[in-house]
Amino acid sequence: MIYFEDLQVGSETYFGSYDVTREEVLEFARKYDPQPFHLSDEAAAKTHFGRLAASGWHTTAMTMAVIARYVVEDEQAGLGSPGIDELRWLKPVYPGDTLHVRGKIIETRPSQSKPDIGSFRTETTVTNQDDVPVMRFTSIVLIRRRPTED
């Protein structure tokens, strides 16, 4: 189990990859972001996207799927997140892309009010198969501290 005390500022993690499919782009858009350039090749061709593009929120959800799988498999003592800062969609994501998710710990902080919890901030960068950054954000994560023997 990975606890707060195991984290080091500056350490980097490769969380994994995600293959973006046309079917999933369309399904997500129909349910959550039904803008024409997420639903139609013809409509997307008339925009700066040039072709069908994934919703930024879909890119965020695919990224979360990669991170969550990693955290569960790596058995971290995570307690969720109170939020993210500075979310930026840098480039379009298209069906056929493969997303790669990496994180770098930029800060750790023990809780002042809850001695059994700490938090850390991670700068997460998502790149496509050409190593071009498509999304970046900073997340705040809560994590348990290592239990002490009484």
Coordinates of N, CA and C in Angstrom, one line a residue:
M1 N 0.9 -1.2 0.0 CA 0.0 0.0 0.0 C 0.9 1.2 0.0
I2 N 0.5 2.2 -0.8 CA 1.3 3.5 -0.9 C 0.6 4.5 -0.1
Y3 N 1.3 5.1 0.9 CA 0.7 6.1 1.8 C 1.4 7.5 1.5
F4 N 0.9 8.5 2.2 CA 1.4 9.9 2.1 C 2.9 9.9 2.2
E5 N 3.4 9.2 3.2 CA 4.9 9.2 3.5 C 5.7 8.6 2.4
D6 N 5.1 7.9 1.5 CA 5.9 7.3 0.4 C 6.0 8.3 -0.8
L7 N 5.3 9.4 -0.8 CA 5.3 10.3 -1.9 C 6.5 11.2 -1.9
Q8 N 7.1 11.6 -3.0 CA 8.2 12.5 -3.1 C 8.0 13.5 -4.2
V9 N 8.1 14.8 -3.8 CA 8.0 15.9 -4.8 C 9.0 15.6 -5.9
G10 N 8.5 15.8 -7.1 CA 9.4 15.6 -8.3 C 9.3 14.2 -8.9
S11 N 8.7 13.3 -8.2 CA 8.6 11.9 -8.7 C 7.5 11.9 -9.8
E12 N 7.8 11.2 -10.9 CA 6.9 11.1 -12.0 C 6.4 9.7 -12.2
T13 N 5.1 9.6 -12.7 CA 4.5 8.3 -12.9 C 3.9 8.3 -14.3
Y14 N 4.1 7.2 -15.0 CA 3.3 6.9 -16.2 C 2.1 6.0 -15.8
F15 N 0.9 6.6 -16.0 CA -0.3 5.9 -15.6 C -0.8 4.9 -16.6
G16 N -0.5 5.1 -17.9 CA -0.9 4.2 -18.9 C -1.5 4.9 -20.1
S17 N -2.1 4.1 -20.9 CA -2.6 4.7 -22.2 C -4.1 4.3 -22.4
Y18 N -4.7 5.0 -23.4 CA -6.1 4.8 -23.7 C -6.3 5.0 -25.2
D19 N -6.9 4.0 -25.9 CA -7.2 4.1 -27.3 C -8.5 4.7 -27.5
V20 N -8.6 5.8 -28.3 CA -9.8 6.6 -28.5 C -10.5 6.0 -29.7
T21 N -11.7 5.6 -29.5 CA -12.5 5.0 -30.6 C -13.6 5.9 -31.1
R22 N -13.9 5.8 -32.4 CA -15.0 6.6 -33.0 C -16.3 6.4 -32.3
E23 N -16.6 5.1 -32.0 CA -17.9 4.7 -31.3 C -18.0 5.4 -30.0
E24 N -16.9 5.4 -29.2 CA -17.0 6.0 -27.9 C -17.1 7.5 -28.0
V25 N -16.4 8.2 -28.9 CA -16.5 9.6 -29.1 C -18.0 10.0 -29.4
L26 N -18.6 9.2 -30.3 CA -20.0 9.5 -30.6 C -20.9 9.3 -29.4
E27 N -20.7 8.1 -28.8 CA -21.6 7.8 -27.6 C -21.5 8.9 -26.5
F28 N -20.3 9.3 -26.2 CA -20.1 10.3 -25.1 C -20.8 11.6 -25.6
A29 N -20.5 12.0 -26.8 CA -21.1 13.2 -27.3 C -22.6 13.2 -27.3
R30 N -23.2 12.1 -27.7 CA -24.7 12.0 -27.7 C -25.2 12.2 -26.2
K31 N -24.5 11.6 -25.3 CA -25.0 11.7 -23.9 C -24.7 13.0 -23.2
Y32 N -23.5 13.5 -23.4 CA -23.0 14.6 -22.5 C -22.6 15.9 -23.2
D33 N -22.3 15.9 -24.5 CA -21.8 17.1 -25.2 C -22.2 17.1 -26.6
P34 N -23.5 17.2 -26.9 CA -24.0 17.0 -28.2 C -23.8 18.2 -29.2
Q35 N -22.6 18.7 -29.3 CA -22.2 19.7 -30.2 C -21.9 19.0 -31.6
P36 N -22.3 19.7 -32.7 CA -22.2 19.1 -34.0 C -20.8 18.5 -34.3
F37 N -19.7 19.2 -33.9 CA -18.4 18.8 -34.3 C -17.9 17.5 -33.5
H38 N -18.7 17.1 -32.5 CA -18.5 15.9 -31.8 C -19.4 14.8 -32.3
L39 N -20.3 15.1 -33.2 CA -21.3 14.1 -33.6 C -21.3 13.9 -35.1
S40 N -20.7 14.7 -35.9 CA -20.8 14.6 -37.3 C -19.5 15.0 -38.0
D41 N -19.1 14.1 -38.9 CA -17.9 14.4 -39.8 C -18.1 15.6 -40.6
E42 N -19.3 15.8 -41.2 CA -19.6 16.9 -42.0 C -19.5 18.3 -41.2
A43 N -20.1 18.3 -40.1 CA -20.1 19.5 -39.2 C -18.7 19.8 -38.7
A44 N -18.0 18.8 -38.3 CA -16.6 19.0 -37.8 C -15.7 19.5 -38.9
A45 N -15.9 19.0 -40.2 CA -15.1 19.5 -41.3 C -15.2 21.0 -41.5
K46 N -16.2 21.6 -41.1 CA -16.5 23.0 -41.3 C -15.9 23.9 -40.1
T47 N -15.2 23.2 -39.2 CA -14.7 23.9 -38.0 C -13.1 23.8 -38.1
H48 N -12.5 24.5 -37.1 CA -11.1 24.4 -36.9 C -10.6 23.0 -36.6
F49 N -11.5 22.1 -36.1 CA -11.1 20.7 -35.8 C -10.8 20.0 -37.1
G50 N -11.5 20.2 -38.2 CA -11.3 19.6 -39.5 C -11.9 18.2 -39.6
R51 N -12.1 17.6 -38.5 CA -12.8 16.3 -38.5 C -13.4 16.0 -37.2
L52 N -14.1 14.9 -37.0 CA -14.7 14.5 -35.8 C -13.7 14.6 -34.6
A53 N -14.1 15.3 -33.6 CA -13.2 15.4 -32.4 C -13.9 15.0 -31.1
A54 N -13.1 14.5 -30.2 CA -13.7 14.1 -28.9 C -13.9 15.4 -28.1
S55 N -15.0 15.3 -27.3 CA -15.2 16.4 -26.3 C -14.0 16.5 -25.3
G56 N -13.7 17.7 -24.9 CA -12.7 17.9 -23.9 C -13.1 17.1 -22.6
W57 N -14.4 17.1 -22.3 CA -14.8 16.4 -21.1 C -14.7 14.9 -21.3
H58 N -14.8 14.4 -22.5 CA -14.5 13.0 -22.8 C -13.0 12.7 -22.6
T59 N -12.2 13.6 -23.1 CA -10.7 13.4 -22.9 C -10.4 13.4 -21.4
T60 N -11.1 14.2 -20.6 CA -10.9 14.2 -19.1 C -11.4 12.9 -18.5
A61 N -12.5 12.4 -19.0 CA -13.0 11.1 -18.5 C -12.1 10.0 -18.9
M62 N -11.6 9.9 -20.1 CA -10.7 8.9 -20.5 C -9.4 8.9 -19.6
T63 N -9.0 10.1 -19.4 CA -7.8 10.3 -18.5 C -8.0 9.7 -17.1
M64 N -9.2 10.0 -16.6 CA -9.6 9.5 -15.2 C -9.6 8.0 -15.2
A65 N -10.1 7.4 -16.3 CA -10.2 6.0 -16.4 C -8.8 5.4 -16.3
V66 N -7.8 6.0 -17.0 CA -6.4 5.5 -16.9 C -5.9 5.6 -15.5
I67 N -6.1 6.8 -14.9 CA -5.5 7.1 -13.6 C -6.2 6.1 -12.5
A68 N -7.5 6.0 -12.6 CA -8.2 5.1 -11.6 C -7.7 3.7 -11.7
R69 N -7.6 3.2 -12.9 CA -7.1 1.8 -13.1 C -5.7 1.6 -12.4
Y70 N -4.8 2.6 -12.6 CA -3.5 2.5 -12.1 C -3.5 2.6 -10.6
V71 N -4.3 3.5 -10.0 CA -4.3 3.7 -8.6 C -4.9 2.4 -7.9
V72 N -5.9 1.8 -8.5 CA -6.5 0.6 -7.9 C -5.4 -0.6 -8.0
E73 N -4.8 -0.7 -9.1 CA -3.8 -1.8 -9.3 C -2.6 -1.6 -8.4
D74 N -2.2 -0.3 -8.2 CA -1.0 0.1 -7.4 C -1.3 0.1 -5.9
E75 N -2.6 -0.1 -5.5 CA -3.0 -0.1 -4.1 C -2.5 1.1 -3.4
Q76 N -3.0 2.3 -3.8 CA -2.7 3.5 -3.1 C -3.8 3.7 -2.0
A77 N -3.4 4.4 -1.0 CA -4.3 4.8 0.1 C -5.1 6.0 -0.2
G78 N -5.4 6.3 -1.4 CA -6.1 7.5 -1.9 C -7.5 7.6 -1.3
L79 N -7.9 8.8 -1.1 CA -9.2 9.2 -0.5 C -10.0 10.1 -1.4
G80 N -9.7 10.1 -2.7 CA -10.4 11.0 -3.6 C -9.8 12.3 -3.8
S81 N -10.5 13.3 -4.4 CA -9.9 14.6 -4.7 C -10.9 15.7 -4.4
P82 N -10.4 16.8 -3.8 CA -11.3 17.9 -3.7 C -11.4 18.8 -4.9
G83 N -10.6 18.5 -5.9 CA -10.8 19.3 -7.2 C -9.5 19.3 -8.0
I84 N -9.6 20.0 -9.1 CA -8.5 20.2 -10.0 C -8.3 21.7 -10.3
D85 N -7.1 22.1 -10.7 CA -6.8 23.5 -11.0 C -6.3 23.5 -12.4
E86 N -6.5 24.6 -13.1 CA -5.9 24.9 -14.4 C -6.0 23.9 -15.4
L87 N -7.2 23.4 -15.6 CA -7.5 22.4 -16.7 C -7.4 23.1 -18.0
R88 N -6.6 22.5 -18.9 CA -6.4 23.1 -20.2 C -6.5 22.0 -21.3
W89 N -7.3 22.2 -22.3 CA -7.4 21.3 -23.4 C -6.5 22.0 -24.5
L90 N -5.4 21.4 -24.8 CA -4.3 22.0 -25.6 C -4.5 21.8 -27.1
K91 N -4.9 20.6 -27.4 CA -5.0 20.2 -28.8 C -6.2 19.2 -28.9
P92 N -6.9 19.2 -30.1 CA -8.0 18.2 -30.3 C -7.5 16.8 -30.1
V93 N -8.5 16.0 -29.7 CA -8.3 14.5 -29.6 C -9.3 13.9 -30.6
Y94 N -8.7 13.0 -31.4 CA -9.5 12.4 -32.5 C -9.6 10.9 -32.4
P95 N -10.7 10.3 -32.9 CA -10.8 8.9 -33.0 C -9.5 8.3 -33.6
G96 N -9.0 7.3 -33.1 CA -7.8 6.7 -33.6 C -6.5 7.1 -32.8
D97 N -6.6 8.2 -32.0 CA -5.5 8.6 -31.2 C -5.3 7.6 -30.0
T98 N -4.1 7.6 -29.5 CA -3.8 6.9 -28.3 C -3.3 7.9 -27.3
L99 N -4.0 8.0 -26.2 CA -3.7 9.0 -25.1 C -2.7 8.3 -24.2
H100 N -1.7 9.1 -23.7 CA -0.7 8.6 -22.7 C -0.8 9.6 -21.5
V101 N -0.9 9.1 -20.3 CA -1.1 9.9 -19.1 C 0.0 9.8 -18.2
R102 N 0.6 11.0 -17.9 CA 1.7 11.0 -17.0 C 1.5 12.1 -15.9
G103 N 2.0 11.8 -14.7 CA 1.8 12.8 -13.6 C 3.1 13.0 -12.9
K104 N 3.3 14.3 -12.4 CA 4.5 14.6 -11.6 C 4.0 15.3 -10.3
I105 N 4.4 14.8 -9.2 CA 4.1 15.3 -7.9 C 4.8 16.7 -7.7
I106 N 4.0 17.7 -7.5 CA 4.6 19.0 -7.3 C 4.5 19.6 -5.9
E107 N 3.8 18.9 -5.0 CA 3.6 19.4 -3.6 C 3.0 18.3 -2.8
T108 N 3.5 18.2 -1.6 CA 2.9 17.3 -0.6 C 2.6 18.1 0.7
R109 N 1.5 17.8 1.4 CA 1.2 18.6 2.6 C 0.4 17.7 3.5
P110 N 0.9 17.6 4.8 CA 0.1 16.9 5.8 C -1.1 17.8 6.2
S111 N -2.2 17.1 6.5 CA -3.4 17.9 7.0 C -3.1 18.5 8.3
Q112 N -3.6 19.8 8.5 CA -3.4 20.4 9.8 C -4.5 20.0 10.8
S113 N -5.7 19.6 10.2 CA -6.8 19.3 11.1 C -7.1 17.8 11.2
K114 N -6.6 17.0 10.3 CA -6.8 15.6 10.4 C -5.4 14.9 10.3
P115 N -4.9 14.4 11.4 CA -3.5 13.9 11.4 C -3.3 12.6 10.6
D116 N -4.4 11.9 10.3 CA -4.3 10.7 9.5 C -4.4 10.8 8.0
I117 N -4.4 12.1 7.6 CA -4.6 12.4 6.1 C -3.5 13.4 5.7
G118 N -3.1 13.3 4.4 CA -2.3 14.3 3.8 C -2.9 14.5 2.4
S119 N -2.3 15.5 1.7 CA -2.7 15.7 0.3 C -1.4 16.0 -0.5
F120 N -1.6 15.8 -1.8 CA -0.6 16.1 -2.7 C -1.2 16.7 -4.0
R121 N -0.3 17.5 -4.7 CA -0.8 18.1 -6.0 C 0.1 17.5 -7.1
T122 N -0.6 17.1 -8.1 CA 0.1 16.5 -9.3 C -0.2 17.2 -10.5
E123 N 0.8 17.5 -11.3 CA 0.6 18.1 -12.6 C 0.5 16.9 -13.6
T124 N -0.7 16.8 -14.2 CA -0.9 15.7 -15.1 C -0.9 16.2 -16.5
T125 N -0.1 15.5 -17.4 CA 0.0 15.8 -18.8 C -0.5 14.6 -19.6
V126 N -1.4 14.9 -20.6 CA -1.9 13.8 -21.5 C -1.3 14.2 -22.8
T127 N -0.7 13.2 -23.5 CA -0.1 13.4 -24.8 C -0.8 12.4 -25.7
N128 N -0.7 12.6 -27.0 CA -1.2 11.7 -28.0 C -0.1 10.8 -28.5
Q129 N -0.3 9.9 -29.4 CA 0.6 8.9 -29.9 C 1.9 9.6 -30.5
D130 N 1.8 10.9 -30.8 CA 3.0 11.6 -31.4 C 3.7 12.4 -30.3
D131 N 3.3 12.1 -29.1 CA 3.9 12.8 -27.9 C 3.6 14.3 -27.9
V132 N 2.5 14.7 -28.5 CA 2.0 16.1 -28.5 C 1.0 16.2 -27.3
P133 N 1.3 17.2 -26.4 CA 0.4 17.4 -25.3 C -1.0 17.8 -25.8
V134 N -2.0 17.1 -25.3 CA -3.4 17.4 -25.7 C -4.2 18.0 -24.5
M135 N -3.8 17.7 -23.3 CA -4.5 18.2 -22.1 C -3.5 18.3 -20.9
R136 N -3.7 19.3 -20.0 CA -2.9 19.4 -18.8 C -3.7 19.9 -17.7
F137 N -3.5 19.4 -16.5 CA -4.2 19.9 -15.3 C -3.4 19.6 -14.1
T138 N -3.8 20.3 -13.0 CA -3.2 20.1 -11.7 C -4.3 19.6 -10.8
S139 N -4.1 18.4 -10.2 CA -5.1 17.9 -9.3 C -4.6 17.9 -7.9
I140 N -5.5 17.9 -7.0 CA -5.3 17.8 -5.6 C -5.8 16.5 -5.1
V141 N -5.0 15.6 -4.5 CA -5.4 14.3 -4.1 C -5.3 14.1 -2.6
L142 N -6.3 13.6 -1.9 CA -6.2 13.2 -0.5 C -5.7 11.8 -0.4
I143 N -4.9 11.6 0.6 CA -4.4 10.2 0.8 C -4.1 10.0 2.3
R144 N -4.3 8.7 2.7 CA -4.1 8.4 4.1 C -2.6 8.4 4.4
R145 N -2.4 8.7 5.7 CA -1.0 8.6 6.2 C -0.8 7.2 6.7
R146 N 0.5 6.8 6.8 CA 0.8 5.5 7.2 C 0.3 5.3 8.7
P147 N -0.4 4.2 8.9 CA -0.9 4.0 10.3 C 0.3 3.8 11.3
T148 N 0.1 4.3 12.5 CA 1.2 4.1 13.5 C 0.8 3.0 14.4
E149 N 1.8 2.3 14.9 CA 1.5 1.3 15.9 C 1.3 1.9 17.2
D150 N 0.2 1.6 17.9 CA -0.1 2.1 19.2 C 0.4 1.2 20.3

